[in-house]
Short mmCIF file of C-alpha atoms in Angstrom, two decimals:
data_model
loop_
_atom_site.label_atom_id
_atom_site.label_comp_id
_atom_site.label_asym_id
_atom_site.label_seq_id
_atom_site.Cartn_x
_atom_site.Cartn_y
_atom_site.Cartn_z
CA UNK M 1 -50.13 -1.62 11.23
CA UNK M 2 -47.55 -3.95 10.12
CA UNK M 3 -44.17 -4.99 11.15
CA UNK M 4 -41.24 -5.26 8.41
CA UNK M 5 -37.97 -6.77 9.32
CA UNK M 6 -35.23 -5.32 7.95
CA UNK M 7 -31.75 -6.89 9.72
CA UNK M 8 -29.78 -4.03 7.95
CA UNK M 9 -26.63 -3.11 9.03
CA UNK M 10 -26.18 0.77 10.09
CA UNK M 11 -22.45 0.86 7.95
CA UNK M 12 -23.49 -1.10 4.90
CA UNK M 13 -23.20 1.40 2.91
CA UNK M 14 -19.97 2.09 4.35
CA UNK M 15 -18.49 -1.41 4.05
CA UNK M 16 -20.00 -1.76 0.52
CA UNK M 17 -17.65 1.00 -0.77
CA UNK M 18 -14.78 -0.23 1.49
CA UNK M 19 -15.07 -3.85 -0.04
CA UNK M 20 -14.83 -1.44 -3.65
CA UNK M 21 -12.00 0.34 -2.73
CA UNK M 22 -10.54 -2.92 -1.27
CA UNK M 23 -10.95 -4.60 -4.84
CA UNK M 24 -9.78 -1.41 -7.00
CA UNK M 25 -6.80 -1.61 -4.86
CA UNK M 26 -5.91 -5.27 -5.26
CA UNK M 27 -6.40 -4.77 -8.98
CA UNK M 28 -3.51 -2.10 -8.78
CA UNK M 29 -1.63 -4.26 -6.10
CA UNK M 30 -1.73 -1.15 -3.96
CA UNK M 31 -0.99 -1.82 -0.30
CA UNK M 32 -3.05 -0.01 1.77
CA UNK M 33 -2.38 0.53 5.33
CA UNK M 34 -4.79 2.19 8.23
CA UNK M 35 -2.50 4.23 10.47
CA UNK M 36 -4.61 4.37 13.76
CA UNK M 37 -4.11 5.82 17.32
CA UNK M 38 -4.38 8.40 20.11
CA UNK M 39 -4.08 12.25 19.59
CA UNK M 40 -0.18 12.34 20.02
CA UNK M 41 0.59 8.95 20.10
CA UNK M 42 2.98 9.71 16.94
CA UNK M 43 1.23 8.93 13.79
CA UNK M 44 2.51 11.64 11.76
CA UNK M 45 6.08 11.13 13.32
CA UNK M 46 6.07 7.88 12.49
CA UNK M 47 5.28 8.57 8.67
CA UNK M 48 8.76 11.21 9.19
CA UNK M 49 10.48 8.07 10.06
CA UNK M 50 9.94 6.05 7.70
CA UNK M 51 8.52 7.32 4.67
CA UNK M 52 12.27 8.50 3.56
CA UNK M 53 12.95 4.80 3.88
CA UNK M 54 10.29 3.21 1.80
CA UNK M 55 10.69 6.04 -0.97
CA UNK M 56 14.00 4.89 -1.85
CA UNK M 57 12.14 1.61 -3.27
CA UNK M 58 8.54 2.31 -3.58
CA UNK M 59 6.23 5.20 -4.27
CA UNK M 60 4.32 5.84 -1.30
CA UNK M 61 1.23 8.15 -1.10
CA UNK M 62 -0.54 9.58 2.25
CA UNK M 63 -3.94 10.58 3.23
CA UNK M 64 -4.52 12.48 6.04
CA UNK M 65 -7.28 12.74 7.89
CA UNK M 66 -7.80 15.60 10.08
CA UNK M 67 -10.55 17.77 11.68
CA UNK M 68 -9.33 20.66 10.63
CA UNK M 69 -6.12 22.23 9.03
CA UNK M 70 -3.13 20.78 6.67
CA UNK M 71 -0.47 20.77 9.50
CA UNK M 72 0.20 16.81 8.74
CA UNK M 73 0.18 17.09 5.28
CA UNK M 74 2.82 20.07 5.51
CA UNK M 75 4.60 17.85 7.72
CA UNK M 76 5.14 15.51 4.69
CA UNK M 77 5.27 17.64 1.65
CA UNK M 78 9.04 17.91 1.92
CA UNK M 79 9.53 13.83 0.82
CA UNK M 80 9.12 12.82 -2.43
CA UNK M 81 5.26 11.50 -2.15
CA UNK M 82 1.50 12.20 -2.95
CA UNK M 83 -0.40 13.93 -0.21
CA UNK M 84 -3.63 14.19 0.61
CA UNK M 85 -5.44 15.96 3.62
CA UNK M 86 -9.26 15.28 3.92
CA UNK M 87 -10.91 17.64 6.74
CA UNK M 88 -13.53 15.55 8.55
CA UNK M 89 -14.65 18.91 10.44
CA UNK M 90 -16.31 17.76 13.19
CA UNK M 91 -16.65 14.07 12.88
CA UNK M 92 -14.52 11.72 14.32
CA UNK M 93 -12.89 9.72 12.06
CA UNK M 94 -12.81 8.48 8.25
CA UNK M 95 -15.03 6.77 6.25
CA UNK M 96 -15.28 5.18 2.86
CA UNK M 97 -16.67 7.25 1.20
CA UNK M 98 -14.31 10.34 2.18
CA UNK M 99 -11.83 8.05 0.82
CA UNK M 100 -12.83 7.49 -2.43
CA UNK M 101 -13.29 10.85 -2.80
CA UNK M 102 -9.30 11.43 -1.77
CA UNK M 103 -7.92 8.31 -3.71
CA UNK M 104 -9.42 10.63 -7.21
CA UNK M 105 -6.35 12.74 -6.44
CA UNK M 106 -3.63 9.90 -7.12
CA UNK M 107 -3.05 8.16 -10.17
CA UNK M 108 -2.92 4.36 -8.97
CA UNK M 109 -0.68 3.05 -11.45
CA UNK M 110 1.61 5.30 -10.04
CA UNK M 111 1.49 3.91 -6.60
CA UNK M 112 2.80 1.18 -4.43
CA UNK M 113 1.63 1.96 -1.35
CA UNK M 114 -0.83 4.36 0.35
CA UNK M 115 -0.94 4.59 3.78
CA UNK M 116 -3.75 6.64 5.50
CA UNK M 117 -3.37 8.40 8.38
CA UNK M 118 -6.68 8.53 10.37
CA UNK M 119 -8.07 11.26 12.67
CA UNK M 120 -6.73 10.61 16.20
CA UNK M 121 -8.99 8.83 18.32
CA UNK M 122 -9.37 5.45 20.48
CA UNK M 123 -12.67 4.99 19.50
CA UNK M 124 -14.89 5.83 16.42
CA UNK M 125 -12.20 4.69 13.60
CA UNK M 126 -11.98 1.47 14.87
CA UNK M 127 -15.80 0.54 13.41
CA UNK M 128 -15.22 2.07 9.65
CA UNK M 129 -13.82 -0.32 7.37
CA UNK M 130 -11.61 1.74 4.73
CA UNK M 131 -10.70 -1.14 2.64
CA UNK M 132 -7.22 -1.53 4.32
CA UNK M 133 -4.81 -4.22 4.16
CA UNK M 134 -3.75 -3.45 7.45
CA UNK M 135 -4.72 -1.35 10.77
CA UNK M 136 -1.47 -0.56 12.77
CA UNK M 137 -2.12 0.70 15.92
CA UNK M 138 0.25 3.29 17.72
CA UNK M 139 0.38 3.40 21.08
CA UNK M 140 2.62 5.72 23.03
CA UNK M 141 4.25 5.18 26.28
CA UNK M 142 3.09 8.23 27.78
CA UNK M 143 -0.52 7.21 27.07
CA UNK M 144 -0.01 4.79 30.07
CA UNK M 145 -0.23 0.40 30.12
CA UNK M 146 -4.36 0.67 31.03
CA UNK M 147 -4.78 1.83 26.70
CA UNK M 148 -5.88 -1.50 25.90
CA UNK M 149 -8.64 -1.89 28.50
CA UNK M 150 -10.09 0.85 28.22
CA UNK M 151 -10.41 0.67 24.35
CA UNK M 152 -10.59 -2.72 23.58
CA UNK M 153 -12.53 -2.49 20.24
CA UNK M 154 -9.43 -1.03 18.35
CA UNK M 155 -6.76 -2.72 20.54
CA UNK M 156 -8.84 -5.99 19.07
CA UNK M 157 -9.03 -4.85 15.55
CA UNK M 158 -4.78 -3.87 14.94
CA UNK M 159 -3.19 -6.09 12.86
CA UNK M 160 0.27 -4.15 13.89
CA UNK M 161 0.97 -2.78 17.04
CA UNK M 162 3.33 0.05 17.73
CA UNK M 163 4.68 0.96 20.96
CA UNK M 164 6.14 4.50 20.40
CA UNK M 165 8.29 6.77 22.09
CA UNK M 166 10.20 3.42 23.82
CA UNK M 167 13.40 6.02 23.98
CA UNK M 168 11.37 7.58 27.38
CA UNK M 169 9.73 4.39 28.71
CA UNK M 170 12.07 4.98 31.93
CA UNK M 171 10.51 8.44 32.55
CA UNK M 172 6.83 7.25 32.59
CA UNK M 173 5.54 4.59 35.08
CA UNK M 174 4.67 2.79 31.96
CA UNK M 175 4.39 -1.38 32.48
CA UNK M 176 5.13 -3.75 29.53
CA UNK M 177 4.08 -6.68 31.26
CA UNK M 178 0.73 -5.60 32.09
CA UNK M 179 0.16 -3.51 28.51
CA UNK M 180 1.50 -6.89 26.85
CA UNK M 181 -1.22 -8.89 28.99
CA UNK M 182 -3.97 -6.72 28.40
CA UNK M 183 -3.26 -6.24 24.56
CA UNK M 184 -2.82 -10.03 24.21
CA UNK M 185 -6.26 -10.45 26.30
CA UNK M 186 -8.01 -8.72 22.84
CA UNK M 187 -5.75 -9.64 20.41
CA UNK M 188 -3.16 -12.71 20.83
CA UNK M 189 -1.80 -13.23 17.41
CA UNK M 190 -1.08 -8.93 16.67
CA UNK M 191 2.67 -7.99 16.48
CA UNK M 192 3.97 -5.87 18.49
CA UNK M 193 6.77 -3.60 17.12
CA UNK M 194 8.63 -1.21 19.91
CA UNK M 195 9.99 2.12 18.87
CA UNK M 196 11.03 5.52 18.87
CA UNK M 197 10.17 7.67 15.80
CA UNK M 198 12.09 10.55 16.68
CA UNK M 199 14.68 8.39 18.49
CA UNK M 200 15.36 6.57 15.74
CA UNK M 201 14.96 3.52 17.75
CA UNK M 202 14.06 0.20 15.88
CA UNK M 203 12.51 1.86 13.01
CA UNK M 204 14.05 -0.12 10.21
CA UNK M 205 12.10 -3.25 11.31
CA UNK M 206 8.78 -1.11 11.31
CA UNK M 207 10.37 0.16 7.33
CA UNK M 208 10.97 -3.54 6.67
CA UNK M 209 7.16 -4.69 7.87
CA UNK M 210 5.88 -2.38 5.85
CA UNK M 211 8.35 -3.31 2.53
CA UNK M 212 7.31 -6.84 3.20
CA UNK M 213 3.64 -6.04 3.34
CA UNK M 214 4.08 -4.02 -0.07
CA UNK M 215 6.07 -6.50 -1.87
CA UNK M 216 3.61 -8.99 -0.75
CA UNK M 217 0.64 -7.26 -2.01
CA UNK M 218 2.75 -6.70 -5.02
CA UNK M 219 3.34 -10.97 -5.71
CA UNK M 220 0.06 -11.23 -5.01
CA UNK M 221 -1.63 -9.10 -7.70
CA UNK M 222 0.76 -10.58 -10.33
CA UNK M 223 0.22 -14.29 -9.23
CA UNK M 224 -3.38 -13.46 -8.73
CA UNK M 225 -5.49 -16.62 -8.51
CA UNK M 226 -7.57 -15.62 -5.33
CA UNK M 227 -5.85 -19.01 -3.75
CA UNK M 228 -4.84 -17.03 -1.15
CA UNK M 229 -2.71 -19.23 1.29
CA UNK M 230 -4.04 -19.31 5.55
CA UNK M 231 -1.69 -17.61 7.72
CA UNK M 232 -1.56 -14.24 5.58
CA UNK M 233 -0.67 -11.07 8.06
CA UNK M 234 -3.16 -8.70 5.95
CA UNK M 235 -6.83 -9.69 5.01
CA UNK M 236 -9.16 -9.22 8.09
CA UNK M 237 -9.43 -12.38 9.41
CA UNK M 238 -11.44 -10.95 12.14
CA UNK M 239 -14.36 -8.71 13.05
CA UNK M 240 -14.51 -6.32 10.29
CA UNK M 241 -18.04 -7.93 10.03
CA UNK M 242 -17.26 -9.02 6.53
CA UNK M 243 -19.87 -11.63 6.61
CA UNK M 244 -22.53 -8.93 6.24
CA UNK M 245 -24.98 -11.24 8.47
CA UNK M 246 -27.17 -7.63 9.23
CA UNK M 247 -27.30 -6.78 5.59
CA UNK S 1 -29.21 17.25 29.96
CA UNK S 2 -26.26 14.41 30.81
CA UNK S 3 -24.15 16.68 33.42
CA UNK S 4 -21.88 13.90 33.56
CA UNK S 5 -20.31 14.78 30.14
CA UNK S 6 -18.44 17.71 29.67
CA UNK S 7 -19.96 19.94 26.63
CA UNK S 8 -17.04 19.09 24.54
CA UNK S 9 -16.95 15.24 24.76
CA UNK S 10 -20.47 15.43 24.22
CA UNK S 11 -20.47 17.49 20.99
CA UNK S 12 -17.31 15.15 20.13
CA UNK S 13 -19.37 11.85 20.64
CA UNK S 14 -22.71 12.89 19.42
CA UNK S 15 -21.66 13.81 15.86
CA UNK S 16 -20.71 9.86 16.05
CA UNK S 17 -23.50 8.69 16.77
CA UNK S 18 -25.55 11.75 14.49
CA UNK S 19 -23.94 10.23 11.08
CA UNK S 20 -25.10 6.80 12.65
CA UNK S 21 -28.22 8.08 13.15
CA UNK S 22 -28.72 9.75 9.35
CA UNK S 23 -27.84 5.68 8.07
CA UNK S 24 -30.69 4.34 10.20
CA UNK S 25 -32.89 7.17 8.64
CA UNK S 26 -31.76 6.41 5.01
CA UNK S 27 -32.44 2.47 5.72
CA UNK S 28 -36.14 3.31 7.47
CA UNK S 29 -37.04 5.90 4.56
CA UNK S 30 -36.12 3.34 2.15
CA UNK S 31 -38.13 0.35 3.32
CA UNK S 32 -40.83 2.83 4.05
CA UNK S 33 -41.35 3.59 0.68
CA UNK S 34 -40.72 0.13 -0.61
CA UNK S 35 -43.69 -0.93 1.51
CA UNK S 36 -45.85 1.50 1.10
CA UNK S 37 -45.93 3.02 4.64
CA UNK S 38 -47.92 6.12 5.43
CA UNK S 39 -46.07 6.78 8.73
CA UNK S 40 -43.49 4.65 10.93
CA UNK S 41 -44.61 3.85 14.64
CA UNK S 42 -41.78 1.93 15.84
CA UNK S 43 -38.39 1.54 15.05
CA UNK S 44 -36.41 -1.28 16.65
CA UNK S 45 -32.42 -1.04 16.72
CA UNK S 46 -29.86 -3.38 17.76
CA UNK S 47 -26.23 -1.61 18.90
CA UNK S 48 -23.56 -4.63 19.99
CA UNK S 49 -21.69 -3.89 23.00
CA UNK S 50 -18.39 -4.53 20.98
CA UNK S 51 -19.01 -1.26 18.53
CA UNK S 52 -17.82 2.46 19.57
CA UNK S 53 -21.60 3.65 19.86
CA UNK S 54 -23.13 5.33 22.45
CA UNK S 55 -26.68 4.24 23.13
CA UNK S 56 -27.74 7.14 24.78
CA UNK S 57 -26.06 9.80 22.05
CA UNK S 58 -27.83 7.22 19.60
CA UNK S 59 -31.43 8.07 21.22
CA UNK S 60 -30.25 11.65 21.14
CA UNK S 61 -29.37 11.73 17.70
CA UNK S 62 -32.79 9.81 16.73
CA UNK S 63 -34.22 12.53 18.17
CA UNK S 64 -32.78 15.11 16.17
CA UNK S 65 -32.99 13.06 12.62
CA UNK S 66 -37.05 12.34 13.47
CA UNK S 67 -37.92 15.50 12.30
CA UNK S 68 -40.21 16.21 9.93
CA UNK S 69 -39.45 12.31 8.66
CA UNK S 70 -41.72 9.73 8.16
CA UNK S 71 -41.16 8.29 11.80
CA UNK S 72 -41.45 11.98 13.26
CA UNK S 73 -43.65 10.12 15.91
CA UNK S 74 -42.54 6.69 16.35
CA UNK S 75 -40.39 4.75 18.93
CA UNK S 76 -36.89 4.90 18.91
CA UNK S 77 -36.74 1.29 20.75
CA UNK S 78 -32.27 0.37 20.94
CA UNK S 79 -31.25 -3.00 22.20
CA UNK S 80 -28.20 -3.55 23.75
CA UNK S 81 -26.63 -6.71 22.18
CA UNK S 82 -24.17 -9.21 24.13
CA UNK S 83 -20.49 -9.93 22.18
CA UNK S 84 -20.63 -13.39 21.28
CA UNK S 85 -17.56 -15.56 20.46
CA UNK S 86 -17.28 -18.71 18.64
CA UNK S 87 -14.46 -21.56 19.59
CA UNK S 88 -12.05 -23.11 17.36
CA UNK S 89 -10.99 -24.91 19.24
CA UNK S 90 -14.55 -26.51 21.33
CA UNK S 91 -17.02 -25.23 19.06
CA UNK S 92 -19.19 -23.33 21.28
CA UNK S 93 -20.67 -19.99 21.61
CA UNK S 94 -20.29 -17.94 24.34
CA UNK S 95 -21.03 -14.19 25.82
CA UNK S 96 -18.24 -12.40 25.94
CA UNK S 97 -17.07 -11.51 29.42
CA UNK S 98 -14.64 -8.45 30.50
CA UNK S 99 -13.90 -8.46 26.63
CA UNK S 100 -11.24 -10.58 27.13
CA UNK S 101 -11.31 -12.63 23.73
CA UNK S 102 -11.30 -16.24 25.39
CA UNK S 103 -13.94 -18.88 25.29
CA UNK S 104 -16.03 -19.18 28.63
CA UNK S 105 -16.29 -22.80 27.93
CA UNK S 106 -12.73 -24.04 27.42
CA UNK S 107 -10.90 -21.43 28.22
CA UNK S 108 -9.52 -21.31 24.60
CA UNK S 109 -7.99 -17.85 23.50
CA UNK S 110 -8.66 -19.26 19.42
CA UNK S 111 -12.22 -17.48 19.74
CA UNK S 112 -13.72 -14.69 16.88
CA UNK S 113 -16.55 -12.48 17.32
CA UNK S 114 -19.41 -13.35 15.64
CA UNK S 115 -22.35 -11.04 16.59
CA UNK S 116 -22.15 -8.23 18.94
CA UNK S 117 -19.88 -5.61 17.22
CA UNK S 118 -22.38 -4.41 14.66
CA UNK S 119 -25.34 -2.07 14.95
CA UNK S 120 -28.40 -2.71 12.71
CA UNK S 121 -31.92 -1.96 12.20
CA UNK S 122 -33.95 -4.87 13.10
CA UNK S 123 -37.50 -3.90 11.73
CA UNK S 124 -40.06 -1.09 12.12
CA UNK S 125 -43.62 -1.02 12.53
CA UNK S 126 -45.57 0.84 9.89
CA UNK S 127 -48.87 1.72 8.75
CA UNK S 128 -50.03 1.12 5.42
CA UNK S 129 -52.88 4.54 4.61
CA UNK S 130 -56.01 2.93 4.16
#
């Protein structure tokens, strides 16, 4: 008998066509953002809100992920943009590879922007690297302050932070100060944008994150170099695991 | 089996941990073949406390990816591994406490993970025929 150490990493495999997608999409200066959250937290409301925004200066597509059904995508099929719906069935989130097979669908020289809507869940997309620019992280106010506690791993991972449905914060015994505590606790540096997507509350600086992000991505592709200046909000400076130590 | 969870969260978590589980099969199968093993006895995985796995729907789903593989019989061994953050600021490693992202040692909040919030296979055991 014989013992063989192996030190491989259970999403590889996973991170391997991320880090692919991640470099087909810098190629086409696509920015890609990972819309993450709660069931009901207000992902797909949040795409309502600003998608009419960003489509009078970019061309935006979606992906959304979903156990079962097209309600989402129907959602969006009214604005001027590529959808997508990929049906996980019974798994819990998205992975790589379910995106490549979506991103077949678009035609990337056509694109700007795609932002992918994940399934809703605190826990499991939070460890599947899609080769996004970006995780923003809704959180609702109804979900209660205690979110970030009890799922730190995502709460650590958001490079954007969105504190929906701010219009009813005065019906819920929601607390800023402790939420802001506890999310700065896993994450210090994330920014935290409040609003209400069907309020119409502050969504034009969550429109103009995302136009900066894109235009960004945009300078960057032309200017390309891979001198990429510190201090960048995309680019996952932390624990996506990119240093493959397990590999 | 595990009354605790409801059937639902259960089914919901375990199809998690069952994809997991089909990864650490494709990586044993692999170097199985590559080293010429007749049969696996032991299989030794490391889950970090900072991933969304379950260690107990992992052992579950071993047990349902086993069959009829070439480690049908071995050891599902899973090791719990600590967070571990490394300072900026002092330079030190520390465990991770509360997972509150601030280094035990100065007290720093300029701390990254650095092992902890992966899950790998460590090695297996294997015999060689002959």
């Amino acid at each position: 008998m014989h013992y063989v150490e192996l030190e491989k990493d259970l999403l590889h495999r996973n991170d391997m066509l991320a880090e692919n997608i991640k470099k087909n999409m810098d190629d086409h200066g696509i920015f890609v953002l990972n819309l993450m959250s709660a069931p009901g937290a207000g992902k797909t409301s949040i795409l309502e809100a600003v998608i009419p925004e960003l489509t009078k200066k970019y061309r935006v597509a979606v992906i959304e992920g979903d156990m079962h059904g097209s309600v989402d995508a129907d959602r969006l099929s009214d604005f001027d943009i590529k959808v997508h719906q990929i049906n996980t069935h019974s798994l819990c989130h998205l992975e790589a590879a379910m995106l490549e097979r979506a991103l077949v669908n678009f035609d990337l020289h056509d694109i700007d922007c795609i932002i992918i809507e994940n399934v809703g869940n605190l826990v499991c997309p939070a460890d599947f690297f899609l080769g996004e620019d970006e995780i923003m992280m809704v959180v609702s106010v109804s979900e209660g302050h205690d979110k970030p506690h009890k799922y730190p791993v995502m709460f650590s991972k958001a490079d954007v932070l969105v504190l929906n449905k701010i219009d009813i914060i005065s019906s819920t015994n929601f607390d800023k100060a402790i939420f802001t505590e506890q999310v700065r606790n896993l994450n210090r540096n994330v920014k935290i944008i409040e609003v209400s997507a069907t309020g119409k509350v502050n969504t034009e600086a969550l429109v103009k994150h995302i136009e900066h992000a894109i235009q960004h991505k945009k300078g960057e592709a032309h200017s390309h170099g891979h001198g990429e200046g510190p201090g960048h909000t995309h680019g996952h400076g932390h624990s996506h695991g990119h240093d493959h130590r397990h590999e | 089996m595990r009354g605790y969870l409801s059937d639902r969260r259960f089914t919901e978590s375990i199809m998690h941990e069952l994809s997991l589980a089909m990864n650490v099969k494709e990586i044993v199968e692999e170097a199985a073949q590559q080293n010429g093993a007749t049969k696996v006895n032991r299989i030794n995985l490391a889950v970090g406390e900072f991933s969304s796995v379950s260690i107990d729907a992992l052992e579950f789903a071993m047990e349902v990816v086993k069959k009829d593989s070439i480690f049908e019989n071995a050891a599902i061994v899973i090791r719990s591994e600590k967070t571990i953050l490394e300072c900026a600021e002092c330079g030190s490693n520390t465990v991770m406490a509360d997972y509150i992202f601030v280094c035990a040692e100065c007290g720093s909040g300029a701390v990254r993970i650095v092992s902890g919030d992966r899950m790998y296979v460590e090695s297996i055991d294997i015999e060689n025929g002959g």
